[in-house]
Coordinates of C-alpha atoms in Angstrom, one line a residue:
Chain A
X16 CA -16.2 43.6 26.6
X17 CA -13.2 45.9 25.0
X18 CA -10.6 46.2 28.1
X19 CA -9.0 49.7 26.3
X20 CA -11.0 51.7 23.8
X21 CA -10.0 54.4 21.8
X22 CA -12.1 56.5 19.6
X23 CA -11.9 57.5 17.0
X24 CA -9.6 54.7 14.6
X25 CA -8.5 56.7 12.0
X26 CA -8.2 61.0 11.6
X27 CA -7.4 62.6 8.5
X28 CA -7.4 66.3 9.3
X29 CA -5.4 69.4 8.1
X30 CA -2.1 71.3 8.9
X31 CA -3.2 73.2 11.7
X32 CA -6.3 71.7 13.3
X33 CA -7.2 70.8 16.9
X34 CA -8.1 67.4 17.3
X35 CA -8.8 65.1 20.0
X36 CA -8.2 61.2 21.0
X37 CA -10.4 59.7 23.5
X38 CA -9.6 56.7 25.6
X39 CA -11.3 54.7 27.8
X40 CA -10.2 51.4 30.1
X41 CA -13.1 49.4 32.1
X42 CA -9.8 47.3 34.0
X43 CA -10.1 49.6 37.2
X44 CA -6.1 50.2 36.4
X45 CA -4.6 53.5 38.4
X46 CA -2.3 54.1 35.5
X47 CA -3.0 55.1 31.9
X48 CA -0.8 55.8 28.8
X49 CA -0.2 57.6 26.1
X50 CA 2.4 56.3 23.1
X51 CA 3.3 57.3 19.8
X52 CA 4.3 54.5 17.0
X53 CA 6.2 56.3 14.1
X54 CA 6.1 55.0 10.4
X55 CA 9.5 52.7 11.3
X56 CA 7.4 51.1 14.1
X57 CA 8.5 52.5 17.0
X58 CA 6.9 53.1 20.0
X59 CA 7.7 55.8 22.5
X60 CA 6.2 56.8 25.4
X61 CA 4.6 59.9 25.7
X62 CA 2.6 60.3 28.6
X63 CA 2.1 58.3 31.8
X64 CA -1.1 59.8 34.1
X65 CA -1.7 57.8 37.8
X66 CA -3.4 59.4 40.6
X67 CA -3.6 62.7 39.2
X68 CA 0.0 62.6 38.8
X69 CA 1.3 63.7 35.2
X70 CA 5.0 62.4 33.8
X71 CA 6.0 63.5 30.7
X72 CA 8.1 62.6 28.5
X73 CA 10.2 65.3 28.0
X74 CA 10.7 65.5 23.8
X75 CA 6.9 65.5 23.7
X76 CA 6.0 69.6 22.5
X77 CA 3.5 70.8 24.5
X78 CA 0.5 71.1 22.2
X79 CA 0.4 67.6 23.3
X80 CA -2.4 67.4 26.2
X81 CA -3.3 64.5 28.6
X82 CA -6.8 65.0 30.3
X83 CA -8.4 62.8 32.8
X84 CA -11.9 64.2 33.7
X85 CA -12.1 60.0 35.8
X86 CA -9.5 57.3 36.4
X87 CA -11.0 55.5 33.2
X88 CA -10.5 58.4 30.8
X89 CA -7.0 59.4 29.6
X90 CA -8.1 61.9 26.4
X91 CA -5.3 63.1 24.1
X92 CA -5.2 66.5 22.4
X93 CA -2.8 68.2 19.6
X94 CA -3.0 71.6 18.8
X95 CA -1.7 72.9 15.7
X96 CA -1.0 69.4 13.9
X97 CA 2.0 69.3 12.5
X98 CA 3.0 67.0 9.7
X99 CA 5.7 64.9 11.4
X100 CA 2.3 64.3 14.0
X101 CA 1.5 61.8 11.7
X102 CA 1.4 58.3 13.0
X103 CA -0.1 55.8 15.0
X104 CA -1.2 56.6 18.5
X105 CA -1.5 54.3 21.5
X106 CA -3.4 53.9 24.7
X107 CA -2.7 51.7 27.4
X108 CA -3.5 51.5 30.4
X109 CA -1.9 48.7 34.0
X110 CA -2.6 48.1 37.3
X111 CA 0.5 49.2 38.6
X112 CA 3.4 51.7 37.7
X113 CA 5.8 50.2 34.9
X114 CA 3.7 46.2 35.4
X115 CA 1.8 44.4 32.2
X116 CA 0.4 46.8 29.6
X117 CA -3.1 46.3 28.0
X118 CA -3.3 48.8 24.9
X119 CA -5.6 50.2 23.1
X120 CA -6.4 49.1 19.2
X121 CA -4.6 53.0 17.9
X122 CA -5.4 55.3 16.0
X123 CA -4.0 56.0 13.0
X124 CA -3.7 60.2 12.7
X125 CA -3.4 61.5 9.3
X126 CA -1.8 65.0 9.0
X127 CA -2.4 66.5 5.5
Chain B
X10 CA 23.4 57.8 24.9
X11 CA 20.5 55.2 25.6
X12 CA 19.7 52.6 23.6
X13 CA 17.5 48.9 23.1
X14 CA 18.1 47.5 20.0
X15 CA 17.1 44.1 19.2
X16 CA 19.0 42.0 17.3
X17 CA 17.0 42.1 13.5
X18 CA 14.5 44.0 12.3
X19 CA 13.0 40.5 10.2
X20 CA 13.5 36.9 11.4
X21 CA 12.8 34.3 8.9
X22 CA 12.4 30.6 10.5
X23 CA 10.5 27.2 9.4
X24 CA 7.9 25.9 11.1
X25 CA 8.8 23.5 14.0
X26 CA 11.8 25.2 14.9
X27 CA 13.1 27.3 17.9
X28 CA 13.0 30.8 17.2
X29 CA 15.3 33.3 19.4
X30 CA 14.9 37.3 19.2
X31 CA 17.2 39.5 21.0
X32 CA 17.2 42.5 23.1
X33 CA 20.3 44.6 24.2
X34 CA 20.4 47.5 25.9
X35 CA 22.8 49.8 26.7
X36 CA 23.1 53.0 28.8
X37 CA 19.5 52.0 31.3
X38 CA 19.4 49.9 34.8
X39 CA 16.1 48.2 34.0
X40 CA 14.2 46.8 37.1
X41 CA 12.7 44.6 35.2
X42 CA 11.6 43.4 31.1
X43 CA 8.7 42.6 29.0
X44 CA 8.2 41.0 26.1
X45 CA 4.9 42.3 23.5
X46 CA 3.7 40.7 20.8
X47 CA 2.2 43.2 18.2
X48 CA -0.3 42.1 15.1
X49 CA -0.8 44.2 11.9
X50 CA -3.0 47.2 12.7
X51 CA -3.5 46.0 16.4
X52 CA -1.8 47.2 20.0
X53 CA 1.0 45.5 21.3
X54 CA 0.0 42.6 24.1
X55 CA 1.7 41.6 26.5
X56 CA 3.2 38.4 26.6
X57 CA 5.8 37.9 29.5
X58 CA 7.6 39.8 32.6
X59 CA 11.0 38.7 33.8
X60 CA 12.7 40.9 36.8
X61 CA 16.8 41.7 36.3
X62 CA 17.3 38.9 39.8
X63 CA 15.6 36.2 37.5
X64 CA 17.4 34.2 35.5
X65 CA 14.5 33.1 33.1
X66 CA 11.0 33.1 32.8
X67 CA 8.8 30.4 30.8
X68 CA 5.3 30.3 29.7
X69 CA 3.9 27.4 27.4
X70 CA 6.0 27.5 24.1
X71 CA 7.8 31.0 25.9
X72 CA 11.3 31.4 27.2
X73 CA 12.8 34.6 28.0
X74 CA 16.4 35.0 30.3
X75 CA 18.3 37.7 30.9
X76 CA 21.8 38.5 31.5
X77 CA 21.8 41.7 33.3
X78 CA 26.0 41.1 33.2
X79 CA 25.9 41.7 29.3
X80 CA 22.5 43.6 29.2
X81 CA 20.8 41.3 27.3
X82 CA 17.7 39.2 26.8
X83 CA 16.9 36.2 24.9
X84 CA 12.9 35.9 23.5
X85 CA 12.4 32.0 22.7
X86 CA 9.6 29.9 21.3
X87 CA 9.9 26.3 20.9
X88 CA 8.1 24.7 17.9
X89 CA 6.9 27.8 16.4
X90 CA 4.4 27.7 14.3
X91 CA 3.0 29.9 11.6
X92 CA 0.3 31.5 14.3
X93 CA 3.5 33.2 15.7
X94 CA 4.2 35.4 13.1
X95 CA 4.0 39.2 14.6
X96 CA 6.4 41.8 15.5
X97 CA 8.0 40.8 19.6
X98 CA 9.2 44.1 20.8
X99 CA 11.0 44.4 24.5
X100 CA 10.7 47.1 27.0
X101 CA 12.3 48.1 29.6
X102 CA 11.0 49.6 33.3
X103 CA 13.8 51.6 35.2
X104 CA 14.9 51.5 38.4
X105 CA 13.9 55.0 38.8
X106 CA 11.4 57.6 38.0
X107 CA 8.4 57.4 36.7
X108 CA 8.1 53.1 35.6
X109 CA 7.5 53.8 32.5
X110 CA 8.3 51.4 29.8
X111 CA 10.8 51.9 26.6
X112 CA 10.6 49.7 23.6
X113 CA 12.9 48.6 21.0
X114 CA 12.7 48.3 18.2
X115 CA 11.5 45.0 17.5
X116 CA 11.8 42.1 15.4
X117 CA 9.4 40.7 12.6
X118 CA 9.0 37.5 12.6
X119 CA 7.9 35.6 9.7
X120 CA 7.5 31.4 10.6
X121 CA 7.4 29.9 7.2
X122 CA 5.3 26.4 6.5

């Protein structure tokens, strides 16, 4: 069974569109995260979400919003997509905040 | 400004030798430090965690050291194998705040048969 799964694996879209990436974890973890990995492979935290408490990295544009329907899911919504949003987005989860993290396979977003 | 730098972007090493990767940080006070492995097209995979009051941690052929005075962590792979070829990432967890991971720039290790 996959521990952390993301859909879709690839997402190609036009500038200005709104898109969502879904993330699910079956590990029973309390904390979930979204990361962005750019073309230089630098991995940067975007959000962490723990017991309905959202911690936002201040550099993330407000076009990005995480939505958690329940503890096992943390979806990422992106409005008005821009060229610079092209990257690989990783979802992750951990049992405790700051502990070992389990990453999903990533979603490669390409904005044309 | 805050930085987490890993010694080199790429490191080539002969099979059987010990690979040593370096993670240096400035203007951070980490509570602990983690190391991850990332293969192409995949998400990072956790390897080891070391706390600020620990000097060394071992797991099979892996060894991590943590020197808070030098603000540096060393990651060693002994008896390296071609299967160890991957990108290795260090990540800091701070003493205050949301306990998020802040990743280094990564080192791409290639073990040559």
